[in-house]
């Protein structure tokens, strides 16, 4: 059974770059058929999709965040990453990674990692 | 951008009630619509995909319906474990609704 686990700094300073990693266990990113997503949730608010990356490296970002987002995948480590630049307090949120397919939506989620920009 | 609008934002109900949450899309998403349940401090959990297909392990009291721009999630008999926030998501371009909190009346 595939499991996802986010890791990264809990606290980042404004204007800096947030770097998060999602480790995939129990399945291979390279097997194909899935997109690997980042989603965030501001405190007390709803879910915001940030974007996804395919194992080939193809990416698709939320247009509202596209200018500040960089995603990458490392198939040798079975993990994928998010970089978010030019941070402000508005980027304070819980960040989730999730697996999705074009037919099923997001069926596997990480537990989430809280990030504070201050 | 496809905007997703859920109603109501908050739904007060009792154990045993039948409840329905509505999700409307600003443009057609065909049947590319999923429903998630989220409890405080936890990641969302997929309940329904392709508008009406059950994710494995989801109780049969949950059902999804709709296509195009209007969708519903129904819980036929609300159980204590069902008090949570529910989100719809279209996966043509991956936007979420704003959520519906189901609370105890």
Short mmCIF file of C-alpha atoms in Angstrom, two decimals:
data_model
loop_
_atom_site.label_atom_id
_atom_site.label_comp_id
_atom_site.label_asym_id
_atom_site.label_seq_id
_atom_site.Cartn_x
_atom_site.Cartn_y
_atom_site.Cartn_z
CA UNK A 1 0.00 0.00 0.00
CA UNK A 2 1.43 3.33 -1.07
CA UNK A 3 2.19 5.80 1.70
CA UNK A 4 3.38 9.39 1.41
CA UNK A 5 5.36 11.39 3.94
CA UNK A 6 6.16 15.10 3.75
CA UNK A 7 9.28 16.62 5.24
CA UNK A 8 10.65 20.13 5.48
CA UNK A 9 11.29 23.09 7.75
CA UNK A 10 8.44 24.17 9.99
CA UNK A 11 9.54 27.78 9.98
CA UNK A 12 10.77 29.87 7.06
CA UNK A 13 11.57 33.57 6.87
CA UNK A 14 9.71 35.93 4.55
CA UNK A 15 11.17 36.36 1.05
CA UNK A 16 12.99 33.02 1.39
CA UNK A 17 12.37 29.76 -0.48
CA UNK A 18 10.30 26.93 1.00
CA UNK A 19 11.60 23.47 0.14
CA UNK A 20 9.49 20.40 0.87
CA UNK A 21 10.02 16.76 -0.01
CA UNK A 22 7.46 13.97 -0.27
CA UNK A 23 8.79 10.44 0.14
CA UNK A 24 6.83 7.67 -1.52
CA UNK A 25 6.82 4.21 0.11
CA UNK A 26 5.16 0.99 -0.97
CA UNK A 27 5.15 1.82 -4.67
CA UNK A 28 7.33 3.32 -7.38
CA UNK A 29 6.91 6.83 -8.72
CA UNK A 30 8.31 5.50 -12.01
CA UNK A 31 5.52 2.98 -12.51
CA UNK A 32 3.46 5.65 -14.27
CA UNK A 33 -0.25 6.33 -14.37
CA UNK A 34 -0.20 8.77 -11.49
CA UNK A 35 0.41 12.43 -10.86
CA UNK A 36 2.20 13.55 -7.73
CA UNK A 37 0.58 16.60 -6.17
CA UNK A 38 1.11 19.35 -3.65
CA UNK A 39 -1.89 20.88 -1.90
CA UNK A 40 -2.00 23.39 0.93
CA UNK A 41 -4.52 24.44 3.54
CA UNK A 42 -4.35 27.84 5.21
CA UNK A 43 -5.25 27.87 8.91
CA UNK A 44 -8.97 27.27 9.31
CA UNK A 45 -9.53 27.44 5.55
CA UNK A 46 -10.16 25.17 2.60
CA UNK A 47 -7.87 23.22 0.29
CA UNK A 48 -5.78 24.83 -2.44
CA UNK A 49 -4.17 22.72 -5.16
CA UNK A 50 -0.62 23.91 -5.89
CA UNK A 51 0.30 21.62 -8.76
CA UNK A 52 1.51 18.20 -9.79
CA UNK A 53 4.45 16.49 -11.41
CA UNK A 54 4.54 13.31 -13.44
CA UNK A 55 7.40 10.80 -13.16
CA UNK A 56 8.73 12.08 -16.49
CA UNK A 57 9.11 15.55 -14.97
CA UNK A 58 6.11 17.07 -16.76
CA UNK A 59 4.45 19.61 -14.51
CA UNK A 60 1.10 21.38 -14.22
CA UNK A 61 0.76 24.27 -11.80
CA UNK A 62 -2.09 26.30 -10.37
CA UNK A 63 -2.08 29.48 -12.47
CA UNK A 64 -2.36 31.62 -9.35
CA UNK A 65 0.92 30.22 -7.96
CA UNK A 66 2.71 29.30 -11.17
CA UNK A 67 5.25 32.15 -11.06
CA UNK A 68 6.55 31.03 -7.64
CA UNK A 69 6.37 27.22 -7.89
CA UNK A 70 9.00 24.72 -8.95
CA UNK A 71 8.39 20.98 -8.69
CA UNK A 72 10.88 18.23 -9.31
CA UNK A 73 11.01 14.46 -9.08
CA UNK A 74 13.86 12.14 -8.10
CA UNK A 75 12.94 8.64 -9.24
CA UNK A 76 16.14 7.15 -7.78
CA UNK A 77 15.05 8.26 -4.31
CA UNK A 78 11.35 7.71 -5.02
CA UNK A 79 10.48 11.21 -3.96
CA UNK A 80 9.22 14.48 -5.34
CA UNK A 81 9.73 18.03 -4.19
CA UNK A 82 8.19 21.46 -4.01
CA UNK A 83 9.96 24.79 -3.98
CA UNK A 84 7.93 27.92 -3.34
CA UNK A 85 9.74 31.23 -3.75
CA UNK A 86 9.22 34.77 -2.47
CA UNK A 87 7.44 33.68 0.66
CA UNK A 88 5.07 35.90 2.61
CA UNK A 89 2.94 35.32 5.68
CA UNK A 90 0.13 34.35 3.30
CA UNK A 91 2.04 31.14 2.52
CA UNK A 92 1.64 29.93 6.11
CA UNK A 93 -0.31 26.70 5.78
CA UNK A 94 -0.30 22.94 6.15
CA UNK A 95 1.25 21.45 3.03
CA UNK A 96 0.13 18.03 1.81
CA UNK A 97 1.45 15.77 -0.88
CA UNK A 98 -0.96 13.41 -2.61
CA UNK A 99 -1.17 10.88 -5.43
CA UNK A 100 -3.76 11.32 -8.13
CA UNK A 101 -4.82 9.78 -11.39
CA UNK A 102 -6.84 11.27 -14.21
CA UNK A 103 -9.71 8.90 -13.45
CA UNK A 104 -9.83 8.80 -9.67
CA UNK A 105 -8.75 12.09 -8.12
CA UNK A 106 -6.45 12.10 -5.09
CA UNK A 107 -6.57 8.68 -3.48
CA UNK A 108 -3.46 8.71 -1.28
CA UNK A 109 -2.41 11.62 0.93
CA UNK A 110 0.48 12.37 3.23
CA UNK A 111 -0.27 13.44 6.79
CA UNK A 112 0.65 17.06 6.05
CA UNK A 113 3.43 19.28 7.32
CA UNK A 114 2.78 22.71 8.87
CA UNK A 115 4.80 25.62 7.57
CA UNK A 116 4.95 29.04 9.20
CA UNK A 117 6.40 32.03 7.38
CA UNK A 118 7.67 34.47 9.96
CA UNK B 1 -10.38 28.61 -14.31
CA UNK B 2 -13.22 26.36 -13.21
CA UNK B 3 -14.76 27.59 -9.96
CA UNK B 4 -16.45 25.15 -7.61
CA UNK B 5 -19.18 26.34 -5.25
CA UNK B 6 -20.50 24.17 -2.44
CA UNK B 7 -23.70 24.67 -0.48
CA UNK B 8 -24.38 24.93 2.31
CA UNK B 9 -21.17 26.06 3.98
CA UNK B 10 -22.34 24.69 7.32
CA UNK B 11 -24.95 21.98 7.82
CA UNK B 12 -26.33 21.19 11.27
CA UNK B 13 -27.80 17.72 11.54
CA UNK B 14 -28.52 14.87 13.92
CA UNK B 15 -27.44 11.24 13.95
CA UNK B 16 -29.74 9.30 11.62
CA UNK B 17 -30.54 12.29 9.38
CA UNK B 18 -30.32 12.13 5.62
CA UNK B 19 -28.22 15.02 4.32
CA UNK B 20 -27.25 16.32 0.91
CA UNK B 21 -24.39 18.62 -0.04
CA UNK B 22 -24.39 20.34 -3.43
CA UNK B 23 -21.41 21.27 -5.56
CA UNK B 24 -21.71 23.44 -8.66
CA UNK B 25 -19.05 24.00 -11.29
CA UNK B 26 -18.71 27.22 -13.28
CA UNK B 27 -18.08 25.16 -16.44
CA UNK B 28 -18.79 21.56 -17.25
CA UNK B 29 -16.43 19.02 -15.73
CA UNK B 30 -18.27 16.02 -17.21
CA UNK B 31 -18.01 13.40 -14.42
CA UNK B 32 -14.52 14.34 -13.28
CA UNK B 33 -15.65 15.13 -9.76
CA UNK B 34 -14.45 13.74 -6.43
CA UNK B 35 -15.65 14.12 -2.85
CA UNK B 36 -13.36 14.11 0.18
CA UNK B 37 -13.95 13.98 3.91
CA UNK B 38 -11.61 15.80 6.27
CA UNK B 39 -11.51 15.64 10.05
CA UNK B 40 -9.64 18.19 12.21
CA UNK B 41 -5.88 17.74 12.09
CA UNK B 42 -6.10 15.01 9.45
CA UNK B 43 -5.52 14.76 5.74
CA UNK B 44 -8.54 14.59 3.45
CA UNK B 45 -9.84 11.13 2.57
CA UNK B 46 -11.24 10.24 -0.84
CA UNK B 47 -14.86 9.08 -0.64
CA UNK B 48 -16.28 9.28 -4.16
CA UNK B 49 -14.64 9.65 -7.57
CA UNK B 50 -15.96 10.09 -11.07
CA UNK B 51 -19.03 11.69 -9.47
CA UNK B 52 -20.60 8.44 -8.25
CA UNK B 53 -17.96 5.70 -7.83
CA UNK B 54 -17.11 4.55 -4.31
CA UNK B 55 -13.55 4.49 -3.09
CA UNK B 56 -12.71 1.14 -1.52
CA UNK B 57 -13.88 0.85 2.09
CA UNK B 58 -16.32 3.77 1.99
CA UNK B 59 -19.62 2.93 3.71
CA UNK B 60 -22.63 2.50 1.45
CA UNK B 61 -24.51 5.28 3.25
CA UNK B 62 -22.43 7.71 1.17
CA UNK B 63 -23.49 8.28 -2.41
CA UNK B 64 -22.59 10.73 -5.16
CA UNK B 65 -24.57 11.89 -8.13
CA UNK B 66 -24.48 14.37 -10.98
CA UNK B 67 -22.62 15.30 -14.13
CA UNK B 68 -21.74 18.42 -16.06
CA UNK B 69 -22.00 21.29 -13.60
CA UNK B 70 -24.16 20.06 -10.72
CA UNK B 71 -23.25 17.34 -8.25
CA UNK B 72 -24.48 16.06 -4.91
CA UNK B 73 -23.07 14.05 -2.03
CA UNK B 74 -25.70 12.33 0.10
CA UNK B 75 -25.31 10.56 3.43
CA UNK B 76 -28.40 8.42 3.88
CA UNK B 77 -28.22 8.05 7.68
CA UNK B 78 -25.69 10.28 9.42
CA UNK B 79 -23.41 8.47 11.86
CA UNK B 80 -21.27 9.98 14.65
CA UNK B 81 -18.12 9.35 12.59
CA UNK B 82 -19.52 11.44 9.72
CA UNK B 83 -19.30 14.82 11.44
CA UNK B 84 -16.51 16.39 9.42
CA UNK B 85 -15.85 18.83 6.57
CA UNK B 86 -16.56 17.68 3.02
CA UNK B 87 -14.93 19.03 -0.12
CA UNK B 88 -15.72 18.51 -3.77
CA UNK B 89 -12.95 18.71 -6.35
CA UNK B 90 -13.07 18.78 -10.11
CA UNK B 91 -10.15 17.07 -11.74
CA UNK B 92 -10.18 18.64 -15.15
CA UNK B 93 -8.10 21.46 -13.68
CA UNK B 94 -8.05 20.38 -10.04
CA UNK B 95 -9.89 23.09 -8.08
CA UNK B 96 -11.66 22.38 -4.79
CA UNK B 97 -14.93 23.68 -3.46
CA UNK B 98 -14.76 25.78 -0.33
CA UNK B 99 -15.99 22.99 1.91
CA UNK B 100 -19.12 22.07 3.86
CA UNK B 101 -18.84 21.52 7.58
CA UNK B 102 -21.31 18.98 8.91
CA UNK B 103 -21.85 19.64 12.59
CA UNK B 104 -23.97 18.18 15.33
CA UNK B 105 -27.33 19.88 15.74
#
